[in-house]
PDB file of C-alpha atoms in Angstrom:
ATOM      1  CA  MET A   1     -24.751  13.471  44.185  1.00  0.00           C
ATOM      2  CA  THR A   2     -22.386  16.559  44.479  1.00  0.00           C
ATOM      3  CA  ALA A   3     -24.024  19.953  44.255  1.00  0.00           C
ATOM      4  CA  GLY A   4     -22.200  22.420  41.791  1.00  0.00           C
ATOM      5  CA  ALA A   5     -22.647  26.133  41.688  1.00  0.00           C
ATOM      6  CA  ALA A   6     -26.106  26.837  40.038  1.00  0.00           C
ATOM      7  CA  LEU A   7     -24.698  29.261  37.565  1.00  0.00           C
ATOM      8  CA  GLY A   8     -21.931  27.157  35.937  1.00  0.00           C
ATOM      9  CA  GLY A   9     -19.473  26.016  38.822  1.00  0.00           C
ATOM     10  CA  ALA A  10     -15.774  25.896  38.471  1.00  0.00           C
ATOM     11  CA  ALA A  11     -13.840  24.719  35.538  1.00  0.00           C
ATOM     12  CA  SER A  12     -13.034  20.993  35.812  1.00  0.00           C
ATOM     13  CA  ASP A  13      -9.339  19.615  34.947  1.00  0.00           C
ATOM     14  CA  GLY A  14     -10.628  17.047  32.563  1.00  0.00           C
ATOM     15  CA  VAL A  15     -13.761  15.959  30.508  1.00  0.00           C
ATOM     16  CA  VAL A  16     -17.080  16.872  31.385  1.00  0.00           C
ATOM     17  CA  ILE A  17     -20.561  15.389  29.988  1.00  0.00           C
ATOM     18  CA  GLY A  18     -23.045  17.825  29.610  1.00  0.00           C
ATOM     19  CA  VAL A  19     -26.650  16.890  29.915  1.00  0.00           C
ATOM     20  CA  ASP A  20     -29.813  18.160  28.567  1.00  0.00           C
ATOM     21  CA  PRO A  21     -32.483  16.422  30.515  1.00  0.00           C
ATOM     22  CA  GLY A  22     -36.084  15.720  29.368  1.00  0.00           C
ATOM     23  CA  ARG A  23     -39.011  13.695  30.264  1.00  0.00           C
ATOM     24  CA  VAL A  24     -38.507  11.273  27.409  1.00  0.00           C
ATOM     25  CA  LYS A  25     -35.114  12.107  25.704  1.00  0.00           C
ATOM     26  CA  ALA A  26     -31.945  13.734  26.863  1.00  0.00           C
ATOM     27  CA  GLY A  27     -29.245  15.292  25.054  1.00  0.00           C
ATOM     28  CA  TYR A  28     -25.572  14.600  25.837  1.00  0.00           C
ATOM     29  CA  ALA A  29     -22.238  16.198  24.981  1.00  0.00           C
ATOM     30  CA  VAL A  30     -18.849  14.937  26.033  1.00  0.00           C
ATOM     31  CA  LEU A  31     -16.446  18.040  26.095  1.00  0.00           C
ATOM     32  CA  ASP A  32     -12.619  18.527  26.851  1.00  0.00           C
ATOM     33  CA  ASN A  33     -11.490  21.024  29.319  1.00  0.00           C
ATOM     34  CA  ALA A  34     -11.684  23.723  26.837  1.00  0.00           C
ATOM     35  CA  GLY A  35     -15.316  23.228  25.872  1.00  0.00           C
ATOM     36  CA  ALA A  36     -14.503  21.279  22.497  1.00  0.00           C
ATOM     37  CA  VAL A  37     -16.892  18.736  21.732  1.00  0.00           C
ATOM     38  CA  ILE A  38     -15.538  15.343  21.525  1.00  0.00           C
ATOM     39  CA  GLU A  39     -19.006  13.193  21.144  1.00  0.00           C
ATOM     40  CA  GLN A  40     -22.710  14.162  21.199  1.00  0.00           C
ATOM     41  CA  GLY A  41     -25.954  12.495  20.820  1.00  0.00           C
ATOM     42  CA  ILE A  42     -29.493  12.191  22.049  1.00  0.00           C
ATOM     43  CA  CYS A  43     -30.952   9.048  23.636  1.00  0.00           C
ATOM     44  CA  PRO A  44     -34.057   7.726  25.678  1.00  0.00           C
ATOM     45  CA  VAL A  45     -33.887   9.016  29.392  1.00  0.00           C
ATOM     46  CA  GLU A  46     -34.199   5.297  30.553  1.00  0.00           C
ATOM     47  CA  GLY A  47     -31.211   4.444  28.533  1.00  0.00           C
ATOM     48  CA  LEU A  48     -29.188   7.308  29.343  1.00  0.00           C
ATOM     49  CA  ALA A  49     -26.970   6.014  32.327  1.00  0.00           C
ATOM     50  CA  GLU A  50     -25.917   3.112  30.071  1.00  0.00           C
ATOM     51  CA  ARG A  51     -25.158   5.446  27.154  1.00  0.00           C
ATOM     52  CA  LEU A  52     -22.904   7.491  29.213  1.00  0.00           C
ATOM     53  CA  ARG A  53     -21.233   4.881  31.192  1.00  0.00           C
ATOM     54  CA  PRO A  54     -18.811   3.621  28.479  1.00  0.00           C
ATOM     55  CA  LEU A  55     -18.357   7.221  27.395  1.00  0.00           C
ATOM     56  CA  ALA A  56     -17.492   8.215  30.707  1.00  0.00           C
ATOM     57  CA  ALA A  57     -14.834   5.569  31.126  1.00  0.00           C
ATOM     58  CA  LYS A  58     -13.510   5.781  27.532  1.00  0.00           C
ATOM     59  CA  HIS A  59     -12.891   9.551  27.871  1.00  0.00           C
ATOM     60  CA  ARG A  60     -12.118   9.487  31.641  1.00  0.00           C
ATOM     61  CA  ALA A  61     -14.989  12.203  32.461  1.00  0.00           C
ATOM     62  CA  MET A  62     -14.622  13.994  35.702  1.00  0.00           C
ATOM     63  CA  ALA A  63     -17.892  15.198  36.262  1.00  0.00           C
ATOM     64  CA  ILE A  64     -21.620  15.429  34.686  1.00  0.00           C
ATOM     65  CA  ALA A  65     -23.021  19.193  34.232  1.00  0.00           C
ATOM     66  CA  LEU A  66     -26.864  18.487  34.156  1.00  0.00           C
ATOM     67  CA  GLY A  67     -29.057  21.366  33.224  1.00  0.00           C
ATOM     68  CA  GLY A  68     -31.382  22.296  36.080  1.00  0.00           C
ATOM     69  CA  GLY A  69     -34.701  22.017  34.310  1.00  0.00           C
ATOM     70  CA  THR A  70     -37.873  20.435  34.984  1.00  0.00           C
ATOM     71  CA  SER A  71     -36.904  16.957  34.519  1.00  0.00           C
ATOM     72  CA  ALA A  72     -33.392  17.174  36.138  1.00  0.00           C
ATOM     73  CA  LYS A  73     -34.117  15.331  39.456  1.00  0.00           C
ATOM     74  CA  PRO A  74     -35.299  12.212  37.854  1.00  0.00           C
ATOM     75  CA  VAL A  75     -32.363  12.324  35.254  1.00  0.00           C
ATOM     76  CA  ALA A  76     -29.927  12.890  38.068  1.00  0.00           C
ATOM     77  CA  ALA A  77     -31.178  10.110  40.124  1.00  0.00           C
ATOM     78  CA  ARG A  78     -30.493   7.696  36.981  1.00  0.00           C
ATOM     79  CA  LEU A  79     -26.945   9.155  36.553  1.00  0.00           C
ATOM     80  CA  GLU A  80     -26.096   8.431  40.258  1.00  0.00           C
ATOM     81  CA  SER A  81     -25.030   5.115  39.351  1.00  0.00           C
ATOM     82  CA  LEU A  82     -22.066   6.567  37.068  1.00  0.00           C
ATOM     83  CA  GLY A  83     -20.230   7.630  40.374  1.00  0.00           C
ATOM     84  CA  LEU A  84     -19.370  11.061  38.876  1.00  0.00           C
ATOM     85  CA  PRO A  85     -20.087  14.341  40.734  1.00  0.00           C
ATOM     86  CA  ILE A  86     -23.234  15.655  39.320  1.00  0.00           C
ATOM     87  CA  ASN A  87     -23.174  19.715  38.875  1.00  0.00           C
ATOM     88  CA  TRP A  88     -26.363  21.486  38.466  1.00  0.00           C
ATOM     89  CA  VAL A  89     -26.311  24.251  35.749  1.00  0.00           C
ATOM     90  CA  ASP A  90     -28.772  26.977  34.685  1.00  0.00           C
ATOM     91  CA  GLU A  91     -30.428  26.143  31.429  1.00  0.00           C
ATOM     92  CA  TYR A  92     -31.710  29.650  30.924  1.00  0.00           C
ATOM     93  CA  GLU A  93     -31.905  30.288  27.133  1.00  0.00           C
ATOM     94  CA  THR A  94     -30.049  27.228  26.224  1.00  0.00           C
ATOM     95  CA  THR A  95     -32.793  26.317  23.557  1.00  0.00           C
ATOM     96  CA  ARG A  96     -32.500  29.614  21.816  1.00  0.00           C
ATOM     97  CA  PHE A  97     -28.471  29.461  21.854  1.00  0.00           C
ATOM     98  CA  ALA A  98     -28.692  25.760  20.802  1.00  0.00           C
ATOM     99  CA  ARG A  99     -30.517  26.812  17.777  1.00  0.00           C
ATOM    100  CA  GLU A 100     -27.936  29.283  16.816  1.00  0.00           C
ATOM    101  CA  LEU A 101     -25.162  26.578  17.483  1.00  0.00           C
ATOM    102  CA  TYR A 102     -27.088  24.122  15.457  1.00  0.00           C
ATOM    103  CA  PHE A 103     -27.406  26.477  12.498  1.00  0.00           C
ATOM    104  CA  ALA A 104     -23.671  27.310  12.670  1.00  0.00           C
ATOM    105  CA  ASP A 105     -23.016  23.613  12.103  1.00  0.00           C
ATOM    106  CA  HIS A 106     -25.696  23.001   9.708  1.00  0.00           C
ATOM    107  CA  PRO A 107     -26.611  26.357   7.841  1.00  0.00           C
ATOM    108  CA  PRO A 108     -30.012  26.347   5.955  1.00  0.00           C
ATOM    109  CA  ALA A 109     -29.691  25.301   2.257  1.00  0.00           C
ATOM    110  CA  GLY A 110     -31.715  26.036  -0.988  1.00  0.00           C
ATOM    111  CA  TRP A 111     -34.585  28.581  -0.456  1.00  0.00           C
ATOM    112  CA  ARG A 112     -34.571  28.184   3.411  1.00  0.00           C
ATOM    113  CA  ARG A 113     -31.346  30.151   3.599  1.00  0.00           C
ATOM    114  CA  MET A 114     -33.310  33.063   2.493  1.00  0.00           C
ATOM    115  CA  LEU A 115     -35.600  32.957   5.378  1.00  0.00           C
ATOM    116  CA  PRO A 116     -34.742  34.815   8.755  1.00  0.00           C
ATOM    117  CA  ARG A 117     -33.427  32.204  11.222  1.00  0.00           C
ATOM    118  CA  GLY A 118     -36.358  32.624  13.532  1.00  0.00           C
ATOM    119  CA  LEU A 119     -38.521  31.158  10.786  1.00  0.00           C
ATOM    120  CA  VAL A 120     -36.348  28.164  10.146  1.00  0.00           C
ATOM    121  CA  SER A 121     -36.739  24.993  12.330  1.00  0.00           C
ATOM    122  CA  PRO A 122     -33.998  22.678  12.905  1.00  0.00           C
ATOM    123  CA  SER A 123     -34.440  19.455  10.960  1.00  0.00           C
ATOM    124  CA  ARG A 124     -34.067  17.312  13.971  1.00  0.00           C
ATOM    125  CA  PRO A 125     -34.122  17.723  17.765  1.00  0.00           C
ATOM    126  CA  ILE A 126     -31.296  19.837  19.206  1.00  0.00           C
ATOM    127  CA  ASP A 127     -31.016  18.768  22.813  1.00  0.00           C
ATOM    128  CA  ASP A 128     -27.409  17.485  22.293  1.00  0.00           C
ATOM    129  CA  TYR A 129     -26.635  21.268  21.382  1.00  0.00           C
ATOM    130  CA  ALA A 130     -28.364  22.517  24.373  1.00  0.00           C
ATOM    131  CA  ALA A 131     -26.284  19.780  26.258  1.00  0.00           C
ATOM    132  CA  ILE A 132     -22.996  21.294  24.653  1.00  0.00           C
ATOM    133  CA  LEU A 133     -24.011  24.617  26.184  1.00  0.00           C
ATOM    134  CA  ILE A 134     -24.782  23.255  29.476  1.00  0.00           C
ATOM    135  CA  GLY A 135     -21.400  21.615  29.539  1.00  0.00           C
ATOM    136  CA  ARG A 136     -19.632  24.852  28.332  1.00  0.00           C
ATOM    137  CA  ARG A 137     -21.235  26.837  31.156  1.00  0.00           C
ATOM    138  CA  HIS A 138     -19.931  24.437  33.634  1.00  0.00           C
ATOM    139  CA  LEU A 139     -16.450  24.659  32.441  1.00  0.00           C
ATOM    140  CA  GLY A 140     -16.830  28.545  32.275  1.00  0.00           C
ATOM    141  CA  ALA A 141     -15.805  28.083  28.424  1.00  0.00           C
ATOM    142  CA  ARG A 142     -17.094  30.838  25.934  1.00  0.00           C
ATOM    143  CA  VAL A 143     -19.993  29.581  24.149  1.00  0.00           C
ATOM    144  CA  ALA A 144     -19.528  30.590  20.391  1.00  0.00           C
ATOM    145  CA  SER A 145     -22.224  32.593  18.758  1.00  0.00           C
ATOM    146  CA  PRO A 146     -22.505  32.580  15.003  1.00  0.00           C
ATOM    147  CA  ALA A 147     -23.251  35.992  14.727  1.00  0.00           C
ATOM    148  CA  ARG A 148     -20.762  37.790  17.050  1.00  0.00           C
ATOM    149  CA  GLY A 149     -18.203  34.893  17.933  1.00  0.00           C
ATOM    150  CA  ASP A 150     -18.931  35.079  21.593  1.00  0.00           C
ATOM    151  CA  ALA A 151     -22.061  34.956  23.928  1.00  0.00           C
TER     152      ALA A 151
END
């Protein structure tokens, strides 16, 4: 396992896979070198390596950007079999920004659009959106914020 910079690391020349580790499930996002999302999803931790293996090969991934949260070490151990460098990324406030990113893609509809965003919950888990942010932090890309256009 390769240790990257704790707060993001250097930009990669190619595709990176961002991973938001959890105890039971993990979010993942395949990003190009500009931070654009190619694929994203959520899967059980025990099947994560098997899910990412074909994606890494298909998109010629250069590295994994792994959120350094509580469940990171066991997830990193599972991902070592992919043979890609694993770079640790600070997860600070990724959940909050993931909510913003989710609602930018899926704005509340009907009466829910009248509520303040803080009172509206996403209709599904957003671990994949956290993985997007983790991948973008690794790449050094700007994370789009729906309110200001940057973060």
